[in-house]
Amino acid sequence: MALHAVPADIRKMGGVARMADPAVIESIIDAVTIPVMAKARIGHFVEAQILEAIGVDMVDESEVLTPADEFHIEKTKFAIPFVCGARNLGEACRRIKEGAAMIRTKGEAGTGDVSQAVLHMRKIQGQIKSLKGMDDLQLMKVAREIEADLDLVVECARMQRLPVVNFAAGGVATPADAALMMQLGADGVFVGSGIFKSEEPAAMASAIVQAVHHYDQPEILARVSKGLGAAMKGLDAASIPEGEVLQTRGW
Amino acid sequence: MTRIGVLALQGDVSEHVLAMQRALFGRGEVLEIRRPGEISGCDGLVLPGGESTSISRQLEISGMAQELKAAARSGMPILATCAGLVLVSREIEGDAKVRPLGLMDIKVDRNAFGPQRESFEADLQVEGFDRPYRAVFIRAPAIVDVGRRVQVLARIGEVVVGARQDNLLALAFHPELTEDMRFHQIFQKMLEA
């Protein structure tokens, strides 16, 4: 993920957070052999066009940056895939309808407090479970209530999951946090501040990779969690003043 | 009952599991292979698409690279797609971060077609198929050199995108993402042989 600062620092700096300098993103693309994702502001389709033009593999239309529009980007107009944040099934379906190829449960970015990531994952999973066994009329009622496309709601009901990959993000700071999100049903996790604000970023990153892979093996989780130095200090998500909460950006 | 393992270290594992279940028509079991000791219990193995650097690192860290090599040498049929094709090669062009397993006498160019925005679909003329095969290429690799024992199955321009060497079937594209099961049928014949 290419961005000009990790969410924990974006929080501290304040001001308007925008797409990173394309020169910086290009230098990251040149330095690594893995796919590179970069963040664009919610609704800022020109930032997304620029990211596509420089060869970024995927765009994160992210609430961590300052939103540019009440509308999200029309993602079907792009050749490269997008990931978008969501806190509930309605929000996830709206983003998928706009063309999101992946959903990231929002959590509360840059806090190191996993509670919001858990809340949003439980919410989406619970809503999908509740669709099981519903007939067409009941599904239509739900689709109307959660302001989601009916076909997508029907698909979620049938598949018993989102029809796209569902990552967990926003507060994951330890191998145990990562495994927790996997056990709750995530397909993967995004970790930013949790790695770069820890005492030993390389060791923490490697341990989190192992934890995601062996998420249901407590003995292995115990082994990889040992001696990693301090995790990021973090911020209790409940203590954040209303105007500084990131998860409520977008709709 | 036939047991097919899908290497589940990273990549499009669930898509491969579903496609293989479809191909087997219930006459077999498809397992996700996550840990050492699980490969030897399989009759066939799938190396899925994904990110070859990540899969390579996990193979080395877990010690599964050695098991995979032993299974391939014992004649276990292996379907290697996209990143899997990179892993089974003997040599990778200009890249030291992936450690190739050296199972197949091919030289590979990772991301030969460019980044994500250059992903594409194409109709391939495939050796032994009576009509074109619609293939999905995602940040795909290409085979730029093949050894004498390698049978070329499909090309795009100068490069090879499908090849077979004995018990190894390597495809630069994603047969698990389309309905056309003809490559799975080749793999099934390899299992029966």
Tab-separated table of C-alpha atoms in Angstrom:
chain	number	residue	atom	x	y	z
A	1	MET	CA	0.000	0.000	0.000
A	2	ALA	CA	1.470	3.317	-1.061
A	3	LEU	CA	0.405	6.361	0.944
A	4	HIS	CA	2.226	9.446	2.152
A	5	ALA	CA	1.867	8.588	5.847
A	6	VAL	CA	0.421	5.725	7.869
A	7	PRO	CA	-3.054	6.404	9.340
A	8	ALA	CA	-1.662	6.865	12.873
A	9	ASP	CA	0.445	9.786	11.584
A	10	ILE	CA	-2.344	11.154	9.368
A	11	ARG	CA	-4.427	11.384	12.552
A	12	LYS	CA	-1.724	13.337	14.357
A	13	MET	CA	-0.922	15.665	11.446
A	14	GLY	CA	-4.512	16.698	10.814
A	15	GLY	CA	-5.245	18.850	7.742
A	16	VAL	CA	-6.364	17.452	4.393
A	17	ALA	CA	-5.035	13.976	3.591
A	18	ARG	CA	-4.622	13.301	-0.143
A	19	MET	CA	-3.216	10.743	-2.578
A	20	ALA	CA	0.567	10.277	-2.196
A	21	ASP	CA	3.047	11.922	-4.578
A	22	PRO	CA	3.078	9.811	-7.810
A	23	ALA	CA	6.909	9.928	-7.796
A	24	VAL	CA	6.927	8.202	-4.402
A	25	ILE	CA	4.427	5.591	-5.585
A	26	GLU	CA	6.483	4.957	-8.752
A	27	SER	CA	9.626	4.467	-6.679
A	28	ILE	CA	7.750	1.887	-4.564
A	29	ILE	CA	6.549	0.083	-7.729
A	30	ASP	CA	10.168	-0.026	-8.944
A	31	ALA	CA	11.497	-1.266	-5.597
A	32	VAL	CA	9.215	-4.282	-5.099
A	33	THR	CA	8.108	-7.296	-7.143
A	34	ILE	CA	4.699	-7.633	-5.465
A	35	PRO	CA	1.486	-5.850	-6.506
A	36	VAL	CA	1.215	-2.247	-5.316
A	37	MET	CA	-1.989	-0.666	-4.036
A	38	ALA	CA	-2.413	3.060	-3.408
A	39	LYS	CA	-5.061	5.193	-1.730
A	40	ALA	CA	-7.326	7.719	-3.429
A	41	ARG	CA	-9.798	9.991	-1.642
A	42	ILE	CA	-13.432	8.896	-1.556
A	43	GLY	CA	-15.037	10.230	-4.741
A	44	HIS	CA	-11.792	11.614	-6.169
A	45	PHE	CA	-11.886	9.824	-9.516
A	46	VAL	CA	-9.038	11.896	-10.932
A	47	GLU	CA	-6.669	10.693	-8.215
A	48	ALA	CA	-7.756	7.184	-9.219
A	49	GLN	CA	-7.121	7.965	-12.906
A	50	ILE	CA	-3.608	9.139	-12.017
A	51	LEU	CA	-2.945	6.002	-9.993
A	52	GLU	CA	-4.113	3.837	-12.889
A	53	ALA	CA	-1.956	5.825	-15.328
A	54	ILE	CA	1.250	5.209	-13.352
A	55	GLY	CA	0.620	1.460	-13.212
A	56	VAL	CA	-0.725	0.951	-9.686
A	57	ASP	CA	-2.290	-2.530	-9.459
A	58	MET	CA	-5.234	-1.659	-7.200
A	59	VAL	CA	-6.812	1.475	-5.693
A	60	ASP	CA	-8.040	1.759	-2.130
A	61	GLU	CA	-10.836	4.352	-2.120
A	62	SER	CA	-10.178	5.140	1.485
A	63	GLU	CA	-11.868	6.962	4.338
A	64	VAL	CA	-8.398	7.450	5.836
A	65	LEU	CA	-7.944	10.264	3.313
A	66	THR	CA	-10.212	13.337	3.373
A	67	PRO	CA	-13.307	12.623	1.222
A	68	ALA	CA	-13.607	14.694	-1.977
A	69	ASP	CA	-17.277	14.051	-2.731
A	70	GLU	CA	-20.469	12.682	-1.206
A	71	PHE	CA	-20.457	10.217	-4.132
A	72	HIS	CA	-17.957	7.414	-4.325
A	73	ILE	CA	-15.945	6.723	-7.474
A	74	GLU	CA	-17.733	4.958	-10.345
A	75	LYS	CA	-15.324	2.071	-10.209
A	76	THR	CA	-16.693	0.124	-13.167
A	77	LYS	CA	-15.141	2.780	-15.430
A	78	PHE	CA	-11.613	1.668	-14.529
A	79	ALA	CA	-9.490	-1.233	-15.774
A	80	ILE	CA	-7.832	-1.785	-12.392
A	81	PRO	CA	-9.724	-3.125	-9.360
A	82	PHE	CA	-10.733	-1.137	-6.271
A	83	VAL	CA	-11.099	-1.960	-2.612
A	84	CYS	CA	-13.547	0.064	-0.486
A	85	GLY	CA	-14.336	0.233	3.199
A	86	ALA	CA	-17.662	-0.838	4.732
A	87	ARG	CA	-19.165	-1.130	8.199
A	88	ASN	CA	-22.277	-3.085	7.364
A	89	LEU	CA	-23.879	-5.138	4.592
A	90	GLY	CA	-25.712	-2.204	3.017
A	91	GLU	CA	-22.531	-0.175	2.694
A	92	ALA	CA	-20.636	-3.205	1.334
A	93	CYS	CA	-23.332	-3.890	-1.290
A	94	ARG	CA	-23.417	-0.231	-2.364
A	95	ARG	CA	-19.666	-0.268	-2.935
A	96	ILE	CA	-19.803	-3.592	-4.815
A	97	LYS	CA	-22.605	-2.200	-6.984
A	98	GLU	CA	-20.315	0.764	-7.831
A	99	GLY	CA	-17.680	-1.757	-8.911
A	100	ALA	CA	-15.557	-2.518	-5.830
A	101	ALA	CA	-13.694	-5.798	-6.334
A	102	MET	CA	-12.848	-6.188	-2.663
A	103	ILE	CA	-14.399	-5.023	0.603
A	104	ARG	CA	-12.371	-3.936	3.585
A	105	THR	CA	-14.244	-3.842	6.863
A	106	LYS	CA	-13.306	-0.371	8.070
A	107	GLY	CA	-12.524	-0.694	11.732
A	108	GLU	CA	-10.941	2.523	12.982
A	109	ALA	CA	-7.660	3.098	11.131
A	110	GLY	CA	-4.502	4.166	12.918
A	111	THR	CA	-5.689	3.281	16.414
A	112	GLY	CA	-4.212	-0.165	17.067
A	113	ASP	CA	-7.577	-0.873	18.736
A	114	VAL	CA	-9.082	-3.926	17.056
A	115	SER	CA	-12.557	-3.482	18.583
A	116	GLN	CA	-14.043	-1.553	15.653
A	117	ALA	CA	-12.666	-4.034	13.100
A	118	VAL	CA	-14.340	-6.793	15.119
A	119	LEU	CA	-17.594	-4.825	15.354
A	120	HIS	CA	-17.805	-4.287	11.588
A	121	MET	CA	-16.854	-7.871	10.705
A	122	ARG	CA	-19.426	-9.252	13.160
A	123	LYS	CA	-22.040	-6.868	11.786
A	124	ILE	CA	-21.577	-7.927	8.150
A	125	GLN	CA	-21.275	-11.635	8.962
A	126	GLY	CA	-24.352	-11.460	11.198
A	127	GLN	CA	-26.413	-9.644	8.589
A	128	ILE	CA	-25.501	-12.254	5.956
A	129	LYS	CA	-26.363	-15.115	8.324
A	130	SER	CA	-29.766	-13.579	9.010
A	131	LEU	CA	-30.583	-13.795	5.270
A	132	LYS	CA	-30.429	-17.575	5.335
A	133	GLY	CA	-33.760	-19.215	4.605
A	134	MET	CA	-35.503	-15.971	3.637
A	135	ASP	CA	-37.876	-16.044	0.676
A	136	ASP	CA	-37.799	-13.535	-2.204
A	137	LEU	CA	-40.207	-11.095	-0.555
A	138	GLN	CA	-38.261	-11.062	2.690
A	139	LEU	CA	-35.002	-10.486	0.818
A	140	MET	CA	-36.630	-7.608	-1.069
A	141	LYS	CA	-37.642	-6.052	2.239
A	142	VAL	CA	-34.104	-6.358	3.608
A	143	ALA	CA	-32.614	-4.898	0.419
A	144	ARG	CA	-34.923	-1.894	0.795
A	145	GLU	CA	-34.128	-1.473	4.476
A	146	ILE	CA	-30.368	-1.601	4.091
A	147	GLU	CA	-30.475	0.388	0.812
A	148	ALA	CA	-28.750	-2.315	-1.171
A	149	ASP	CA	-29.152	-3.778	-4.649
A	150	LEU	CA	-31.574	-6.728	-4.476
A	151	ASP	CA	-29.504	-8.993	-6.742
A	152	LEU	CA	-26.479	-8.551	-4.481
A	153	VAL	CA	-28.522	-9.275	-1.363
A	154	VAL	CA	-29.861	-12.443	-3.026
A	155	GLU	CA	-26.300	-13.453	-3.937
A	156	CYS	CA	-25.070	-12.883	-0.361
A	157	ALA	CA	-27.980	-14.944	0.956
A	158	ARG	CA	-27.186	-17.812	-1.400
A	159	MET	CA	-23.383	-17.757	-0.951
A	160	GLN	CA	-23.585	-16.970	2.776
A	161	ARG	CA	-20.732	-14.517	2.323
A	162	LEU	CA	-19.951	-11.361	0.338
A	163	PRO	CA	-19.524	-12.148	-3.366
A	164	VAL	CA	-16.077	-10.481	-3.266
A	165	VAL	CA	-12.971	-10.909	-1.110
A	166	ASN	CA	-13.479	-9.420	2.358
A	167	PHE	CA	-10.419	-8.074	4.176
A	168	ALA	CA	-10.350	-6.834	7.736
A	169	ALA	CA	-8.580	-3.591	8.602
A	170	GLY	CA	-8.517	-0.631	10.946
A	171	GLY	CA	-6.809	-1.352	14.258
A	172	VAL	CA	-5.102	-4.701	13.684
A	173	ALA	CA	-1.842	-4.469	15.685
A	174	THR	CA	-0.701	-7.947	16.755
A	175	PRO	CA	-0.548	-11.490	15.370
A	176	ALA	CA	-3.410	-12.354	17.744
A	177	ASP	CA	-5.516	-9.485	16.332
A	178	ALA	CA	-4.902	-10.767	12.803
A	179	ALA	CA	-5.851	-14.352	13.728
A	180	LEU	CA	-8.944	-13.034	15.549
A	181	MET	CA	-10.162	-11.348	12.361
A	182	MET	CA	-9.477	-14.519	10.366
A	183	GLN	CA	-11.403	-16.658	12.859
A	184	LEU	CA	-14.288	-14.202	12.607
A	185	GLY	CA	-14.447	-14.918	8.874
A	186	ALA	CA	-12.123	-12.444	7.141
A	187	ASP	CA	-10.410	-13.615	3.947
A	188	GLY	CA	-7.298	-11.646	4.896
A	189	VAL	CA	-6.113	-8.608	6.846
A	190	PHE	CA	-4.627	-5.205	6.037
A	191	VAL	CA	-2.094	-3.938	8.555
A	192	GLY	CA	-0.427	-0.521	8.273
A	193	SER	CA	0.165	1.463	11.444
A	194	GLY	CA	0.153	-1.768	13.453
A	195	ILE	CA	3.390	-2.753	11.744
A	196	PHE	CA	5.123	0.573	11.193
A	197	LYS	CA	4.349	1.934	14.682
A	198	SER	CA	5.576	-1.218	16.423
A	199	GLU	CA	9.038	-1.477	17.956
A	200	GLU	CA	10.272	-4.101	15.455
A	201	PRO	CA	8.306	-3.603	12.209
A	202	ALA	CA	9.988	-6.382	10.181
A	203	ALA	CA	9.508	-8.983	12.921
A	204	MET	CA	5.909	-7.855	13.501
A	205	ALA	CA	5.089	-8.016	9.769
A	206	SER	CA	6.527	-11.506	9.443
A	207	ALA	CA	4.714	-12.728	12.572
A	208	ILE	CA	1.386	-11.337	11.318
A	209	VAL	CA	1.837	-13.166	8.003
A	210	GLN	CA	2.394	-16.409	9.913
A	211	ALA	CA	-0.584	-15.690	12.166
A	212	VAL	CA	-2.902	-15.206	9.183
A	213	HIS	CA	-1.700	-18.450	7.667
A	214	HIS	CA	-2.042	-20.478	10.901
A	215	TYR	CA	-4.988	-18.509	12.283
A	216	ASP	CA	-6.707	-21.538	13.837
A	217	GLN	CA	-3.601	-23.082	15.468
A	218	PRO	CA	-3.120	-21.580	18.973
A	219	GLU	CA	0.238	-23.316	19.535
A	220	ILE	CA	1.696	-21.782	16.387
A	221	LEU	CA	0.102	-18.411	17.229
A	222	ALA	CA	1.782	-18.557	20.648
A	223	ARG	CA	5.160	-19.263	19.062
A	224	VAL	CA	4.987	-16.465	16.469
A	225	SER	CA	3.723	-13.956	19.072
A	226	LYS	CA	6.822	-14.295	21.255
A	227	GLY	CA	9.527	-11.630	21.573
A	228	LEU	CA	8.243	-9.158	19.005
A	229	GLY	CA	8.979	-6.051	21.072
A	230	ALA	CA	6.263	-3.539	21.846
A	231	ALA	CA	3.176	-3.379	19.619
A	232	MET	CA	2.021	0.126	18.647
A	233	LYS	CA	0.924	2.152	21.652
A	234	GLY	CA	-2.443	2.801	20.143
A	235	LEU	CA	-5.515	4.784	20.976
A	236	ASP	CA	-8.762	3.601	22.558
A	237	ALA	CA	-11.262	4.011	19.715
A	238	ALA	CA	-13.970	5.066	22.198
A	239	SER	CA	-11.869	8.081	23.269
A	240	ILE	CA	-11.697	9.650	19.783
A	241	PRO	CA	-13.685	12.911	19.490
A	242	GLU	CA	-16.585	12.641	17.043
A	243	GLY	CA	-15.050	14.872	14.360
A	244	GLU	CA	-11.903	12.771	14.208
A	245	VAL	CA	-13.567	9.393	13.647
A	246	LEU	CA	-12.634	8.046	10.187
A	247	GLN	CA	-15.105	5.152	9.845
A	248	THR	CA	-18.142	7.403	9.401
A	249	ARG	CA	-16.734	8.904	6.192
A	250	GLY	CA	-18.586	7.574	3.147
A	251	TRP	CA	-22.096	6.084	3.292
B	1	MET	CA	-11.077	-41.907	-3.922
B	2	THR	CA	-8.869	-39.360	-5.669
B	3	ARG	CA	-7.440	-36.711	-3.347
B	4	ILE	CA	-6.381	-33.449	-4.928
B	5	GLY	CA	-4.480	-30.924	-2.814
B	6	VAL	CA	-4.569	-27.189	-3.511
B	7	LEU	CA	-1.528	-25.422	-2.079
B	8	ALA	CA	-3.120	-22.867	0.248
B	9	LEU	CA	-0.264	-20.581	1.253
B	10	GLN	CA	-1.585	-17.573	-0.680
B	11	GLY	CA	-3.557	-16.854	-3.846
B	12	ASP	CA	-6.846	-17.886	-5.429
B	13	VAL	CA	-7.198	-21.082	-3.413
B	14	SER	CA	-10.998	-21.154	-3.039
B	15	GLU	CA	-11.509	-20.638	-6.799
B	16	HIS	CA	-9.238	-23.608	-7.509
B	17	VAL	CA	-10.987	-25.781	-4.916
B	18	LEU	CA	-14.384	-25.041	-6.481
B	19	ALA	CA	-13.156	-25.581	-10.049
B	20	MET	CA	-11.508	-28.882	-9.137
B	21	GLN	CA	-14.629	-30.078	-7.311
B	22	ARG	CA	-16.589	-29.246	-10.447
B	23	ALA	CA	-14.083	-31.130	-12.620
B	24	LEU	CA	-14.189	-34.231	-10.400
B	25	PHE	CA	-18.016	-34.471	-10.356
B	26	GLY	CA	-17.934	-35.678	-6.750
B	27	ARG	CA	-15.603	-38.542	-7.615
B	28	GLY	CA	-12.812	-37.207	-5.479
B	29	GLU	CA	-11.864	-35.003	-2.581
B	30	VAL	CA	-10.247	-31.574	-2.778
B	31	LEU	CA	-8.116	-30.481	0.188
B	32	GLU	CA	-6.412	-27.218	1.134
B	33	ILE	CA	-2.722	-27.859	1.824
B	34	ARG	CA	-1.410	-25.508	4.502
B	35	ARG	CA	1.230	-27.370	6.483
B	36	PRO	CA	4.180	-29.740	6.136
B	37	GLY	CA	3.245	-33.405	5.874
B	38	GLU	CA	0.032	-32.818	3.942
B	39	ILE	CA	1.333	-33.058	0.359
B	40	SER	CA	2.342	-36.731	0.407
B	41	GLY	CA	-1.253	-37.837	1.112
B	42	CYS	CA	-2.457	-36.416	-2.213
B	43	ASP	CA	-2.802	-38.028	-5.645
B	44	GLY	CA	-2.457	-34.706	-7.415
B	45	LEU	CA	-1.568	-31.130	-6.547
B	46	VAL	CA	-2.599	-27.645	-7.709
B	47	LEU	CA	-0.232	-24.687	-7.366
B	48	PRO	CA	-2.618	-21.737	-7.618
B	49	GLY	CA	-2.216	-18.261	-8.987
B	50	GLY	CA	-1.298	-15.563	-6.526
B	51	GLU	CA	1.846	-13.676	-5.729
B	52	SER	CA	4.890	-15.836	-6.469
B	53	THR	CA	7.290	-14.022	-4.100
B	54	SER	CA	4.889	-14.567	-1.181
B	55	ILE	CA	4.204	-18.221	-2.005
B	56	SER	CA	7.912	-18.902	-2.528
B	57	ARG	CA	8.821	-17.401	0.854
B	58	GLN	CA	6.135	-19.425	2.620
B	59	LEU	CA	7.291	-22.627	0.883
B	60	GLU	CA	10.847	-22.044	2.104
B	61	ILE	CA	9.903	-20.974	5.655
B	62	SER	CA	7.539	-23.915	6.156
B	63	GLY	CA	9.904	-26.493	4.668
B	64	MET	CA	7.217	-27.486	2.164
B	65	ALA	CA	9.470	-26.664	-0.800
B	66	GLN	CA	11.387	-29.920	-0.251
B	67	GLU	CA	8.167	-31.949	0.054
B	68	LEU	CA	6.825	-30.425	-3.127
B	69	LYS	CA	10.009	-31.256	-5.023
B	70	ALA	CA	9.896	-34.852	-3.752
B	71	ALA	CA	6.241	-35.210	-4.775
B	72	ALA	CA	6.961	-33.893	-8.263
B	73	ARG	CA	9.931	-36.254	-8.681
B	74	SER	CA	7.790	-39.200	-7.570
B	75	GLY	CA	5.500	-38.463	-10.535
B	76	MET	CA	2.573	-36.763	-8.748
B	77	PRO	CA	0.523	-34.847	-11.348
B	78	ILE	CA	0.819	-31.101	-10.719
B	79	LEU	CA	-1.305	-28.339	-12.240
B	80	ALA	CA	0.612	-25.061	-11.926
B	81	THR	CA	-1.229	-21.875	-12.896
B	82	CYS	CA	0.064	-18.292	-13.111
B	83	ALA	CA	2.248	-17.855	-9.980
B	84	GLY	CA	2.411	-21.665	-9.797
B	85	LEU	CA	4.037	-21.686	-13.239
B	86	VAL	CA	6.678	-19.249	-11.958
B	87	LEU	CA	7.388	-21.537	-8.988
B	88	VAL	CA	7.894	-24.766	-10.997
B	89	SER	CA	10.352	-23.154	-13.426
B	90	ARG	CA	14.104	-23.747	-13.520
B	91	GLU	CA	14.957	-20.080	-14.048
B	92	ILE	CA	13.303	-16.680	-13.611
B	93	GLU	CA	14.344	-13.753	-15.751
B	94	GLY	CA	16.069	-10.948	-13.830
B	95	ASP	CA	14.558	-11.685	-10.442
B	96	ALA	CA	16.188	-13.105	-7.342
B	97	LYS	CA	13.351	-12.819	-4.804
B	98	VAL	CA	11.499	-15.938	-5.927
B	99	ARG	CA	13.359	-19.203	-5.478
B	100	PRO	CA	12.203	-21.431	-8.360
B	101	LEU	CA	11.653	-25.105	-7.518
B	102	GLY	CA	13.346	-26.244	-10.741
B	103	LEU	CA	10.740	-28.906	-11.530
B	104	MET	CA	10.204	-27.970	-15.151
B	105	ASP	CA	12.737	-27.073	-17.820
B	106	ILE	CA	11.346	-23.622	-18.545
B	107	LYS	CA	12.583	-20.049	-18.149
B	108	VAL	CA	9.915	-17.602	-17.005
B	109	ASP	CA	9.357	-13.859	-17.192
B	110	ARG	CA	7.220	-12.781	-14.200
B	111	ASN	CA	4.540	-10.184	-15.034
B	112	ALA	CA	5.582	-10.476	-18.661
B	113	PHE	CA	2.541	-8.528	-19.820
B	114	GLY	CA	2.756	-5.661	-17.282
B	115	PRO	CA	0.826	-4.549	-14.192
B	116	GLN	CA	-2.833	-5.143	-13.308
B	117	ARG	CA	-4.225	-2.712	-15.896
B	118	GLU	CA	-2.619	-4.851	-18.649
B	119	SER	CA	-4.557	-7.951	-17.555
B	120	PHE	CA	-6.579	-9.396	-20.437
B	121	GLU	CA	-8.538	-12.262	-21.952
B	122	ALA	CA	-7.504	-13.976	-25.182
B	123	ASP	CA	-8.608	-16.828	-27.450
B	124	LEU	CA	-5.795	-19.377	-27.559
B	125	GLN	CA	-5.110	-22.024	-30.151
B	126	VAL	CA	-4.213	-24.977	-27.967
B	127	GLU	CA	-2.415	-28.131	-29.128
B	128	GLY	CA	-4.996	-30.927	-29.196
B	129	PHE	CA	-8.101	-28.687	-28.813
B	130	ASP	CA	-10.555	-28.545	-31.721
B	131	ARG	CA	-11.736	-25.000	-30.968
B	132	PRO	CA	-10.128	-21.920	-29.356
B	133	TYR	CA	-9.816	-21.675	-25.574
B	134	ARG	CA	-10.777	-18.366	-23.908
B	135	ALA	CA	-8.078	-17.681	-21.291
B	136	VAL	CA	-7.909	-15.115	-18.475
B	137	PHE	CA	-4.492	-13.523	-17.890
B	138	ILE	CA	-3.989	-11.550	-14.656
B	139	ARG	CA	-0.570	-9.940	-14.137
B	140	ALA	CA	0.476	-13.051	-15.987
B	141	PRO	CA	3.894	-14.611	-16.431
B	142	ALA	CA	5.144	-16.072	-19.727
B	143	ILE	CA	7.529	-18.854	-20.623
B	144	VAL	CA	10.392	-17.364	-22.640
B	145	ASP	CA	12.488	-20.497	-23.100
B	146	VAL	CA	11.663	-24.218	-23.034
B	147	GLY	CA	13.881	-27.269	-22.766
B	148	ARG	CA	13.794	-30.280	-25.079
B	149	ARG	CA	11.460	-32.351	-22.867
B	150	VAL	CA	8.810	-29.668	-22.695
B	151	GLN	CA	5.722	-29.917	-24.886
B	152	VAL	CA	4.395	-26.491	-25.853
B	153	LEU	CA	0.579	-26.319	-25.683
B	154	ALA	CA	-0.186	-22.651	-26.397
B	155	ARG	CA	1.529	-19.404	-27.364
B	156	ILE	CA	0.789	-15.701	-27.495
B	157	GLY	CA	3.064	-14.185	-30.123
B	158	GLU	CA	6.616	-15.188	-29.305
B	159	VAL	CA	6.010	-16.439	-25.773
B	160	VAL	CA	4.656	-19.732	-24.482
B	161	VAL	CA	1.643	-19.579	-22.131
B	162	GLY	CA	0.839	-23.284	-21.724
B	163	ALA	CA	3.218	-26.228	-21.519
B	164	ARG	CA	3.557	-29.764	-20.266
B	165	GLN	CA	6.510	-31.813	-19.093
B	166	ASP	CA	5.621	-35.361	-17.988
B	167	ASN	CA	3.544	-34.994	-14.783
B	168	LEU	CA	3.617	-31.182	-14.813
B	169	LEU	CA	1.010	-29.001	-16.550
B	170	ALA	CA	1.893	-25.299	-16.405
B	171	LEU	CA	-0.460	-22.515	-17.522
B	172	ALA	CA	0.207	-18.764	-17.441
B	173	PHE	CA	-3.532	-18.093	-17.225
B	174	HIS	CA	-6.412	-19.070	-14.887
B	175	PRO	CA	-8.400	-22.177	-15.947
B	176	GLU	CA	-10.156	-22.057	-12.548
B	177	LEU	CA	-11.917	-18.791	-13.440
B	178	THR	CA	-13.728	-19.936	-16.596
B	179	GLU	CA	-16.353	-22.578	-17.296
B	180	ASP	CA	-14.271	-24.332	-19.971
B	181	MET	CA	-12.876	-27.424	-18.215
B	182	ARG	CA	-10.644	-28.776	-20.990
B	183	PHE	CA	-7.378	-28.197	-19.075
B	184	HIS	CA	-8.887	-29.862	-16.012
B	185	GLN	CA	-9.729	-32.818	-18.271
B	186	ILE	CA	-6.057	-33.041	-19.326
B	187	PHE	CA	-5.117	-32.999	-15.632
B	188	GLN	CA	-7.634	-35.770	-14.921
B	189	LYS	CA	-6.073	-37.918	-17.652
B	190	MET	CA	-2.699	-37.320	-15.991
B	191	LEU	CA	-4.193	-38.577	-12.710
B	192	GLU	CA	-5.527	-41.718	-14.388
B	193	ALA	CA	-2.241	-42.478	-16.187
